Short mmCIF file of C-alpha atoms and ligand atoms in Angstrom, two decimals:
data_model
loop_
_atom_site.label_atom_id
_atom_site.label_comp_id
_atom_site.label_asym_id
_atom_site.label_seq_id
_atom_site.Cartn_x
_atom_site.Cartn_y
_atom_site.Cartn_z
CA UNK A 1 -193.69 61.97 -55.81
CA UNK A 2 -194.91 61.77 -52.24
CA UNK A 3 -193.29 59.01 -50.20
CA UNK A 4 -195.86 57.06 -48.21
CA UNK A 5 -194.70 56.06 -44.74
CA UNK A 6 -196.26 52.97 -43.14
CA UNK A 7 -196.07 52.33 -39.39
CA UNK A 8 -193.83 49.67 -37.85
CA UNK A 9 -196.03 47.52 -35.58
CA UNK A 10 -193.34 45.76 -33.57
CA UNK A 11 -190.08 47.74 -33.81
CA UNK A 12 -186.82 46.12 -32.78
CA UNK A 13 -184.21 48.19 -30.99
CA UNK A 14 -180.56 48.27 -32.11
CA UNK A 15 -178.32 45.91 -30.14
CA UNK A 16 -176.52 47.62 -27.28
CA UNK A 17 -173.45 45.40 -27.71
CA UNK A 18 -172.11 46.77 -30.99
CA UNK A 19 -169.07 44.51 -30.81
CA UNK A 20 -171.38 41.64 -31.78
CA UNK A 21 -172.21 43.15 -35.18
CA UNK A 22 -171.53 40.94 -38.19
CA UNK A 23 -171.45 42.28 -41.77
CA UNK A 24 -174.85 42.28 -43.42
CA UNK A 25 -176.73 39.99 -41.02
CA UNK A 26 -178.97 42.44 -39.16
CA UNK A 27 -181.32 44.90 -40.74
CA UNK A 28 -183.21 47.90 -39.45
CA UNK A 29 -186.98 48.24 -38.95
CA UNK A 30 -187.79 49.89 -42.25
CA UNK A 31 -186.96 49.77 -45.96
CA UNK A 32 -187.69 52.02 -48.91
CA UNK A 33 -189.55 50.40 -51.82
CA UNK A 34 -190.66 51.72 -55.22
CA UNK A 35 -192.23 49.99 -58.23
CA UNK A 36 -191.75 50.41 -61.97
CA UNK A 37 -194.17 49.46 -64.69
CA UNK A 38 -193.45 50.03 -68.36
CA UNK A 39 -195.60 52.88 -69.65
CA UNK A 40 -196.18 54.18 -66.14
CA UNK A 41 -192.62 54.70 -64.91
CA UNK A 42 -191.56 54.66 -61.26
CA UNK A 43 -194.46 54.92 -58.83
CA UNK A 44 -195.75 54.19 -55.33
CA UNK A 45 -192.61 55.07 -53.33
CA UNK A 46 -193.04 53.83 -49.80
CA UNK A 47 -191.11 53.47 -46.54
CA UNK A 48 -192.47 50.37 -44.82
CA UNK A 49 -191.52 47.68 -42.30
CA UNK A 50 -188.49 45.61 -43.36
CA UNK A 51 -189.65 42.21 -44.54
CA UNK A 52 -189.92 39.64 -47.33
CA UNK A 53 -191.37 40.45 -50.76
CA UNK A 54 -194.09 38.62 -52.60
CA UNK A 55 -192.33 37.53 -55.79
CA UNK A 56 -193.72 35.39 -58.59
CA UNK A 57 -191.53 32.26 -59.08
CA UNK A 58 -191.23 33.28 -62.74
CA UNK A 59 -189.86 36.76 -61.89
CA UNK A 60 -187.13 37.49 -64.44
CA UNK A 61 -184.49 38.26 -61.82
CA UNK A 62 -184.71 34.70 -60.50
CA UNK A 63 -183.94 33.21 -63.91
CA UNK A 64 -181.76 35.61 -65.86
CA UNK A 65 -180.23 37.73 -63.10
CA UNK A 66 -181.42 41.14 -64.21
CA UNK A 67 -180.31 42.82 -60.98
CA UNK A 68 -178.11 45.69 -59.86
CA UNK A 69 -177.05 47.05 -56.50
CA UNK A 70 -175.00 49.69 -54.72
CA UNK A 71 -173.13 49.88 -51.43
CA UNK A 72 -172.46 52.95 -49.32
CA UNK A 73 -172.30 53.85 -45.65
CA UNK A 74 -173.66 56.31 -43.11
CA UNK A 75 -171.16 57.29 -40.42
CA UNK A 76 -171.83 58.42 -36.85
CA UNK A 77 -169.65 61.42 -35.97
CA UNK A 78 -168.32 62.32 -32.52
CA UNK A 79 -170.90 65.14 -32.23
CA UNK A 80 -173.71 62.64 -32.88
CA UNK A 81 -174.43 63.85 -36.43
CA UNK A 82 -174.67 61.39 -39.33
CA UNK A 83 -172.60 61.69 -42.52
CA UNK A 84 -172.86 60.16 -45.99
CA UNK A 85 -169.81 59.90 -48.26
CA UNK A 86 -170.34 60.96 -51.91
CA UNK A 87 -173.83 59.39 -52.02
CA UNK A 88 -174.68 61.07 -55.34
CA UNK A 89 -171.81 59.16 -56.96
CA UNK A 90 -173.40 55.87 -55.89
CA UNK A 91 -176.77 56.68 -57.44
CA UNK A 92 -175.15 57.96 -60.61
CA UNK A 93 -173.23 54.68 -60.86
CA UNK A 94 -176.48 52.82 -60.14
CA UNK A 95 -177.96 54.46 -63.24
CA UNK A 96 -174.96 53.47 -65.35
CA UNK A 97 -175.35 49.88 -64.12
CA UNK A 98 -179.09 50.11 -64.93
CA UNK A 99 -178.39 51.28 -68.49
CA UNK A 100 -175.93 48.38 -69.04
CA UNK A 101 -178.47 45.84 -67.76
CA UNK A 102 -181.42 47.30 -69.77
CA UNK A 103 -183.12 48.45 -66.57
CA UNK A 104 -184.93 51.76 -66.03
CA UNK A 105 -182.93 54.64 -64.61
CA UNK A 106 -183.90 56.50 -61.47
CA UNK A 107 -184.02 60.18 -60.60
CA UNK A 108 -180.84 60.67 -58.54
CA UNK A 109 -182.25 63.59 -56.53
CA UNK A 110 -185.34 61.62 -55.67
CA UNK A 111 -183.24 58.62 -54.54
CA UNK A 112 -181.14 60.88 -52.33
CA UNK A 113 -184.29 62.38 -50.84
CA UNK A 114 -185.78 58.92 -50.22
CA UNK A 115 -182.53 57.71 -48.63
CA UNK A 116 -182.41 60.76 -46.35
CA UNK A 117 -186.02 60.26 -45.28
CA UNK A 118 -185.35 56.58 -44.55
CA UNK A 119 -182.21 57.45 -42.57
CA UNK A 120 -184.06 60.12 -40.58
CA UNK A 121 -186.51 57.46 -39.44
CA UNK A 122 -183.79 54.87 -38.80
CA UNK A 123 -181.08 57.11 -37.37
CA UNK A 124 -180.86 55.26 -34.05
CA UNK A 125 -179.48 52.34 -36.12
CA UNK A 126 -176.29 54.18 -37.08
CA UNK A 127 -173.92 52.60 -34.52
CA UNK A 128 -171.69 54.69 -32.26
CA UNK A 129 -168.53 52.62 -31.63
CA UNK A 130 -165.30 53.49 -33.39
CA UNK A 131 -165.17 52.27 -36.98
CA UNK A 132 -168.78 51.05 -37.13
CA UNK A 133 -171.29 52.33 -39.68
CA UNK A 134 -174.71 51.75 -41.20
CA UNK A 135 -174.29 49.95 -44.52
CA UNK A 136 -176.78 51.06 -47.18
CA UNK A 137 -177.77 48.66 -49.95
CA UNK A 138 -179.86 50.11 -52.83
CA UNK A 139 -181.02 47.30 -55.13
CA UNK A 140 -183.12 46.88 -58.27
CA UNK A 141 -184.64 43.59 -59.46
CA UNK A 142 -186.67 42.55 -62.50
CA UNK A 143 -190.04 41.32 -61.22
CA UNK A 144 -192.01 40.65 -64.39
CA UNK A 145 -193.18 36.99 -64.34
CA UNK A 146 -192.24 35.62 -67.75
CA UNK A 147 -189.71 33.01 -68.84
CA UNK A 148 -188.75 34.56 -72.17
CA UNK A 149 -185.26 36.10 -72.17
CA UNK A 150 -185.80 39.86 -72.52
CA UNK A 151 -185.58 43.03 -70.43
CA UNK A 152 -188.44 43.04 -67.93
CA UNK A 153 -191.38 45.44 -68.06
CA UNK A 154 -191.64 45.52 -64.25
CA UNK A 155 -189.06 46.27 -61.56
CA UNK A 156 -188.70 46.80 -57.87
CA UNK A 157 -186.23 49.29 -56.39
CA UNK A 158 -185.48 49.09 -52.69
CA UNK A 159 -183.05 50.32 -50.07
CA UNK A 160 -182.21 48.27 -46.99
CA UNK A 161 -179.95 49.23 -44.09
CA UNK A 162 -177.60 47.08 -42.02
CA UNK A 163 -175.51 48.20 -39.02
CA UNK A 164 -171.98 46.88 -39.49
CA UNK A 165 -168.92 46.40 -37.29
CA UNK A 166 -165.59 48.09 -37.82
CA UNK A 167 -163.91 46.26 -40.71
CA UNK A 168 -160.62 46.20 -38.83
CA UNK A 169 -160.72 45.18 -35.19
CA UNK A 170 -157.04 45.77 -34.38
CA UNK A 171 -155.04 47.50 -37.10
CA UNK A 172 -155.12 46.88 -40.84
CA UNK A 173 -154.37 43.19 -41.41
CA UNK A 174 -152.59 42.42 -44.68
CA UNK A 175 -154.37 39.77 -46.79
CA UNK A 176 -153.06 36.70 -48.58
CA UNK A 177 -153.91 36.79 -52.25
CA UNK A 178 -154.24 33.96 -54.73
CA UNK A 179 -153.85 35.00 -58.36
CA UNK A 180 -156.43 33.24 -60.49
CA UNK A 181 -154.80 32.22 -63.79
CA UNK A 182 -157.64 29.97 -64.89
CA UNK A 183 -160.90 31.65 -63.92
CA UNK A 184 -161.67 35.23 -64.85
CA UNK A 185 -164.19 37.70 -63.42
CA UNK A 186 -165.17 39.40 -66.67
CA UNK A 187 -164.02 39.92 -70.24
CA UNK A 188 -163.87 43.05 -72.40
CA UNK A 189 -167.37 43.84 -73.61
CA UNK A 190 -168.89 42.08 -70.59
CA UNK A 191 -170.56 43.53 -67.52
CA UNK A 192 -167.48 44.19 -65.38
CA UNK A 193 -168.25 47.86 -64.96
CA UNK A 194 -171.81 47.21 -63.76
CA UNK A 195 -172.54 46.38 -60.13
CA UNK A 196 -174.71 43.44 -61.10
CA UNK A 197 -175.23 40.21 -59.17
CA UNK A 198 -174.06 37.89 -61.92
CA UNK A 199 -170.48 39.19 -61.69
CA UNK A 200 -170.38 38.08 -58.06
CA UNK A 201 -172.05 34.73 -58.64
CA UNK A 202 -169.46 33.92 -61.30
CA UNK A 203 -166.61 34.92 -58.97
CA UNK A 204 -167.58 32.46 -56.24
CA UNK A 205 -165.92 29.40 -57.71
CA UNK A 206 -162.41 30.87 -57.81
CA UNK A 207 -162.91 32.47 -54.37
CA UNK A 208 -163.95 29.12 -52.94
CA UNK A 209 -160.85 27.43 -54.40
CA UNK A 210 -158.67 30.21 -53.00
CA UNK A 211 -160.28 29.94 -49.56
CA UNK A 212 -159.77 26.16 -49.54
CA UNK A 213 -156.06 26.76 -50.14
CA UNK A 214 -155.94 29.21 -47.23
CA UNK A 215 -156.05 32.50 -49.13
CA UNK A 216 -158.21 35.50 -48.23
CA UNK A 217 -158.92 36.94 -51.69
CA UNK A 218 -158.57 36.33 -55.40
CA UNK A 219 -156.59 38.63 -57.65
CA UNK A 220 -158.34 38.81 -61.00
CA UNK A 221 -156.41 39.02 -64.24
CA UNK A 222 -157.74 40.26 -67.58
CA UNK A 223 -160.08 37.94 -69.45
CA UNK A 224 -158.02 37.63 -72.63
CA UNK A 225 -154.32 37.23 -71.85
CA UNK A 226 -154.68 36.51 -68.12
CA UNK A 227 -151.66 38.69 -67.63
CA UNK A 228 -152.88 42.15 -66.64
CA UNK A 229 -154.13 42.84 -63.14
CA UNK A 230 -157.71 44.06 -62.85
CA UNK A 231 -159.22 43.81 -59.35
CA UNK A 232 -158.76 42.06 -56.03
CA UNK A 233 -161.83 40.29 -54.60
CA UNK A 234 -164.55 42.89 -55.06
CA UNK A 235 -162.18 45.81 -54.67
CA UNK A 236 -160.14 47.96 -57.02
CA UNK A 237 -156.38 47.62 -56.66
CA UNK A 238 -153.61 50.20 -56.29
CA UNK A 239 -149.84 49.78 -56.24
CA UNK A 240 -147.00 51.97 -55.05
CA UNK A 241 -144.52 51.08 -57.79
CA UNK A 242 -141.30 52.97 -58.55
CA UNK A 243 -142.59 55.71 -56.28
CA UNK A 244 -145.70 56.18 -58.42
CA UNK A 245 -149.30 55.15 -57.87
CA UNK A 246 -150.32 52.59 -60.46
CA UNK A 247 -153.92 51.41 -60.79
CA UNK A 248 -155.92 49.55 -63.43
CA UNK A 249 -157.61 51.83 -65.97
CA UNK A 250 -161.38 52.22 -66.33
CA UNK A 251 -161.87 50.42 -69.60
CA UNK A 252 -165.12 48.63 -68.92
CA UNK A 253 -163.81 45.54 -67.16
CA UNK A 254 -163.37 46.95 -63.66
CA UNK A 255 -165.81 48.66 -61.34
CA UNK A 256 -165.46 52.44 -61.25
CA UNK A 257 -164.95 52.63 -57.49
CA UNK A 258 -165.76 55.72 -55.48
CA UNK A 259 -163.03 54.80 -52.99
CA UNK A 260 -160.59 54.41 -55.91
CA UNK A 261 -161.58 57.85 -57.21
CA UNK A 262 -161.21 59.42 -53.76
CA UNK A 263 -157.82 57.76 -53.14
CA UNK A 264 -156.52 58.98 -56.51
CA UNK A 265 -157.49 62.54 -55.58
CA UNK A 266 -155.74 62.22 -52.22
CA UNK A 267 -152.50 60.72 -53.56
CA UNK A 268 -152.30 63.40 -56.25
CA UNK A 269 -152.51 66.05 -53.52
CA UNK A 270 -149.79 64.22 -51.61
CA UNK A 271 -147.60 64.75 -54.66
CA UNK A 272 -147.61 61.27 -56.20
CA UNK A 273 -147.63 60.75 -59.92
CA UNK A 274 -150.52 58.51 -61.03
CA UNK A 275 -150.40 55.93 -63.82
CA UNK A 276 -153.73 54.45 -64.79
CA UNK A 277 -152.48 51.34 -66.51
CA UNK A 278 -152.74 47.64 -65.90
CA UNK A 279 -149.61 46.16 -64.36
CA UNK A 280 -148.73 42.67 -65.51
CA UNK A 281 -148.52 39.89 -62.99
CA UNK A 282 -144.81 39.54 -63.85
CA UNK A 283 -144.16 43.20 -63.08
CA UNK A 284 -145.80 42.68 -59.71
CA UNK A 285 -143.95 39.50 -58.76
CA UNK A 286 -140.59 40.84 -59.98
CA UNK A 287 -141.33 44.23 -58.43
CA UNK A 288 -142.06 42.68 -55.05
CA UNK A 289 -138.72 40.81 -55.19
CA UNK A 290 -136.63 43.72 -56.48
CA UNK A 291 -138.20 46.28 -54.15
CA UNK A 292 -139.71 48.38 -56.96
CA UNK A 293 -143.16 47.42 -55.70
CA UNK A 294 -143.45 48.72 -52.16
CA UNK A 295 -147.16 48.60 -51.35
CA UNK A 296 -150.33 47.09 -52.82
CA UNK A 297 -153.84 47.59 -51.49
CA UNK A 298 -157.44 47.00 -52.45
CA UNK A 299 -159.90 49.91 -52.26
CA UNK A 300 -163.64 49.73 -51.62
CA UNK A 301 -166.42 51.00 -49.39
CA UNK A 302 -166.39 48.04 -46.98
CA UNK A 303 -162.69 48.07 -46.03
CA UNK A 304 -161.65 51.52 -47.38
CA UNK A 305 -158.18 50.09 -48.02
CA UNK A 306 -157.03 46.51 -47.62
CA UNK A 307 -153.27 45.92 -47.66
CA UNK A 308 -151.89 43.00 -49.66
CA UNK A 309 -149.29 41.09 -47.64
CA UNK A 310 -148.66 38.10 -49.84
CA UNK A 311 -149.33 37.07 -53.43
CA UNK A 312 -149.25 33.60 -54.95
CA UNK A 313 -149.24 33.02 -58.71
CA UNK A 314 -148.91 29.40 -59.82
CA UNK A 315 -145.95 28.12 -57.77
CA UNK A 316 -144.46 31.51 -56.98
CA UNK A 317 -145.17 33.41 -53.75
CA UNK A 318 -143.96 36.90 -52.92
CA UNK A 319 -144.26 38.91 -49.72
CA UNK A 320 -144.98 42.60 -49.39
CA UNK A 321 -144.37 44.88 -46.45
CA UNK A 322 -143.24 42.27 -43.90
CA UNK A 323 -146.84 41.43 -42.99
CA UNK A 324 -147.65 44.99 -41.99
CA UNK A 325 -149.73 47.62 -43.74
CA UNK A 326 -147.50 50.05 -45.65
CA UNK A 327 -146.98 53.65 -44.64
CA UNK A 328 -148.97 55.07 -47.55
CA UNK A 329 -151.77 52.50 -47.10
CA UNK A 330 -152.07 53.53 -43.44
CA UNK A 331 -152.00 57.22 -44.27
CA UNK A 332 -154.74 56.83 -46.88
CA UNK A 333 -156.86 54.81 -44.46
CA UNK A 334 -156.47 57.46 -41.75
CA UNK A 335 -157.16 60.31 -44.17
CA UNK A 336 -160.25 58.85 -45.80
CA UNK A 337 -161.81 57.57 -42.57
CA UNK A 338 -160.84 60.89 -40.95
CA UNK A 339 -162.90 62.74 -43.55
CA UNK A 340 -165.80 60.29 -43.26
CA UNK A 341 -166.00 60.41 -39.46
CA UNK A 342 -165.31 64.14 -39.28
CA UNK A 343 -161.88 63.97 -37.62
CA UNK A 344 -160.34 65.76 -40.62
CA UNK A 345 -161.58 68.68 -42.74
CA UNK A 346 -163.52 67.78 -45.88
CA UNK A 347 -161.76 69.94 -48.47
CA UNK A 348 -163.56 68.31 -51.43
CA UNK A 349 -167.13 68.47 -50.10
CA UNK A 350 -167.37 64.68 -50.23
CA UNK A 351 -169.39 64.49 -47.04
CA UNK A 352 -173.12 65.21 -46.82
CA UNK A 353 -174.61 65.49 -43.39
CA UNK A 354 -178.06 64.06 -42.78
C1 PLP X 401 -168.25 47.95 -55.30
C2 PLP X 401 -167.01 47.43 -55.95
C3 PLP X 401 -165.78 48.10 -55.89
C4 PLP X 401 -165.53 49.29 -55.01
O1 PLP X 401 -166.34 50.39 -55.25
P1 PLP X 401 -166.51 51.50 -54.14
O2 PLP X 401 -167.39 52.51 -54.78
O3 PLP X 401 -165.17 52.02 -53.84
O4 PLP X 401 -167.13 50.84 -52.96
C5 PLP X 401 -164.71 47.60 -56.62
N1 PLP X 401 -164.83 46.48 -57.35
C6 PLP X 401 -165.98 45.79 -57.42
C7 PLP X 401 -166.05 44.56 -58.26
C8 PLP X 401 -167.10 46.25 -56.72
O5 PLP X 401 -168.24 45.55 -56.76
#
C-alpha cells in the first residue's frame, strides 16, 4: 500500500524551551491515519495534518469502548540520530489487544514502515534535552455508526506524536502507594492483558480516592482474593525479595510490558534468579518490615522504572529504601536508558535507528 502524504498548510515549530514540555499535551504537525472496512480490509493509508476527526455520534467506540492503543518512544541520541526501542514488540502486542477486542489486526511491517515515514517527516519534534523523548501513540477505534452491541465493521487506525519532558527532573523520586483492597483493575478472564481504554476508565475511581488521600499510585490486587499483587498504576511491578527478582506472572490479568520483559533480561544477566509469581500483600508488608523485601519498582515506557518508597494497606504503612531509589532500581534505570539513548552498547538489538 502506498502511503499518501498531504501537505501541512500552517506548520507549527517545536518549542525551543523544552523544559516547558508536559506529558501528552502538545502534538506534532502530522498524524498517520488508515481506514478499515469489513470486506475491503485496511485501506487509504495517509499522513496528514494533525487535527480532529469527523466521527458519527453513534460510532461504536463512543458507546461500547471498542478501542486499543500502544505507547512507545523515539529517543534523540547525542550524535543527533533517532532511536526506537523494540517497536516491533509494540505492534505485535497491538495485534494481540486487537484480537481480544474483536478488532482487525494490522500488518506489523507495514505499521513500522508507516511509523518510520511519519517520524522522518516529524523528526525535528524529537526533543534534544536530556531525558526527553517523542512519545508515540498508535490507536485503533471502532467507527461504525450503530447502537447494537457487536464488533464494528469499520475502524480507524492512527498514530499521533507528542514531545515529552524527562519523566524525572532531579533523580528518581520514590512514590507513595495506596493498596486498593476494595476496587480491582481486572479479573481473570477479563481484558487485563489488552491495552484497551476501558481498563483505564475503570481504574480512575480508585486512583482518584488514592490521590485525595495524598498517594501517588494505586497498587492493584487480584480480582478474586484481593491478596496477590498484580500491577502498580499502569505499570508492571518488580520486587527484590530474598535476593531474588519477583514479578507477577503473565496469566492474562496483567499487561505484558516491554519494559518488564527488558528488565527481566537485564537482571538475569546480572546474575539474579527470577521468580514469576504473584507475591501476597502480606509477604510484601512483612518483607518490608523484616528486611526481606529490599526494593520495589514499577516498570513501563513512560517512567522506565518507578521506585516504591511507601506502601499503605488498610491501616498499615511500610517504608522502603529510606525514601531513596534502591541500588538495583537505579542501575536498571541507568542501563535501560543508557541503551535507549545510545550511551551503552545494545547487546540485544533492542534499538532500531530511524
Ligand atoms: C502499558 C502498560 C504497562 C507497561 O508496558 P510497557 O510496554 O513496559 O510500556 C504496564 N501495565 C499497564 C496496565 C499498561 O497499560
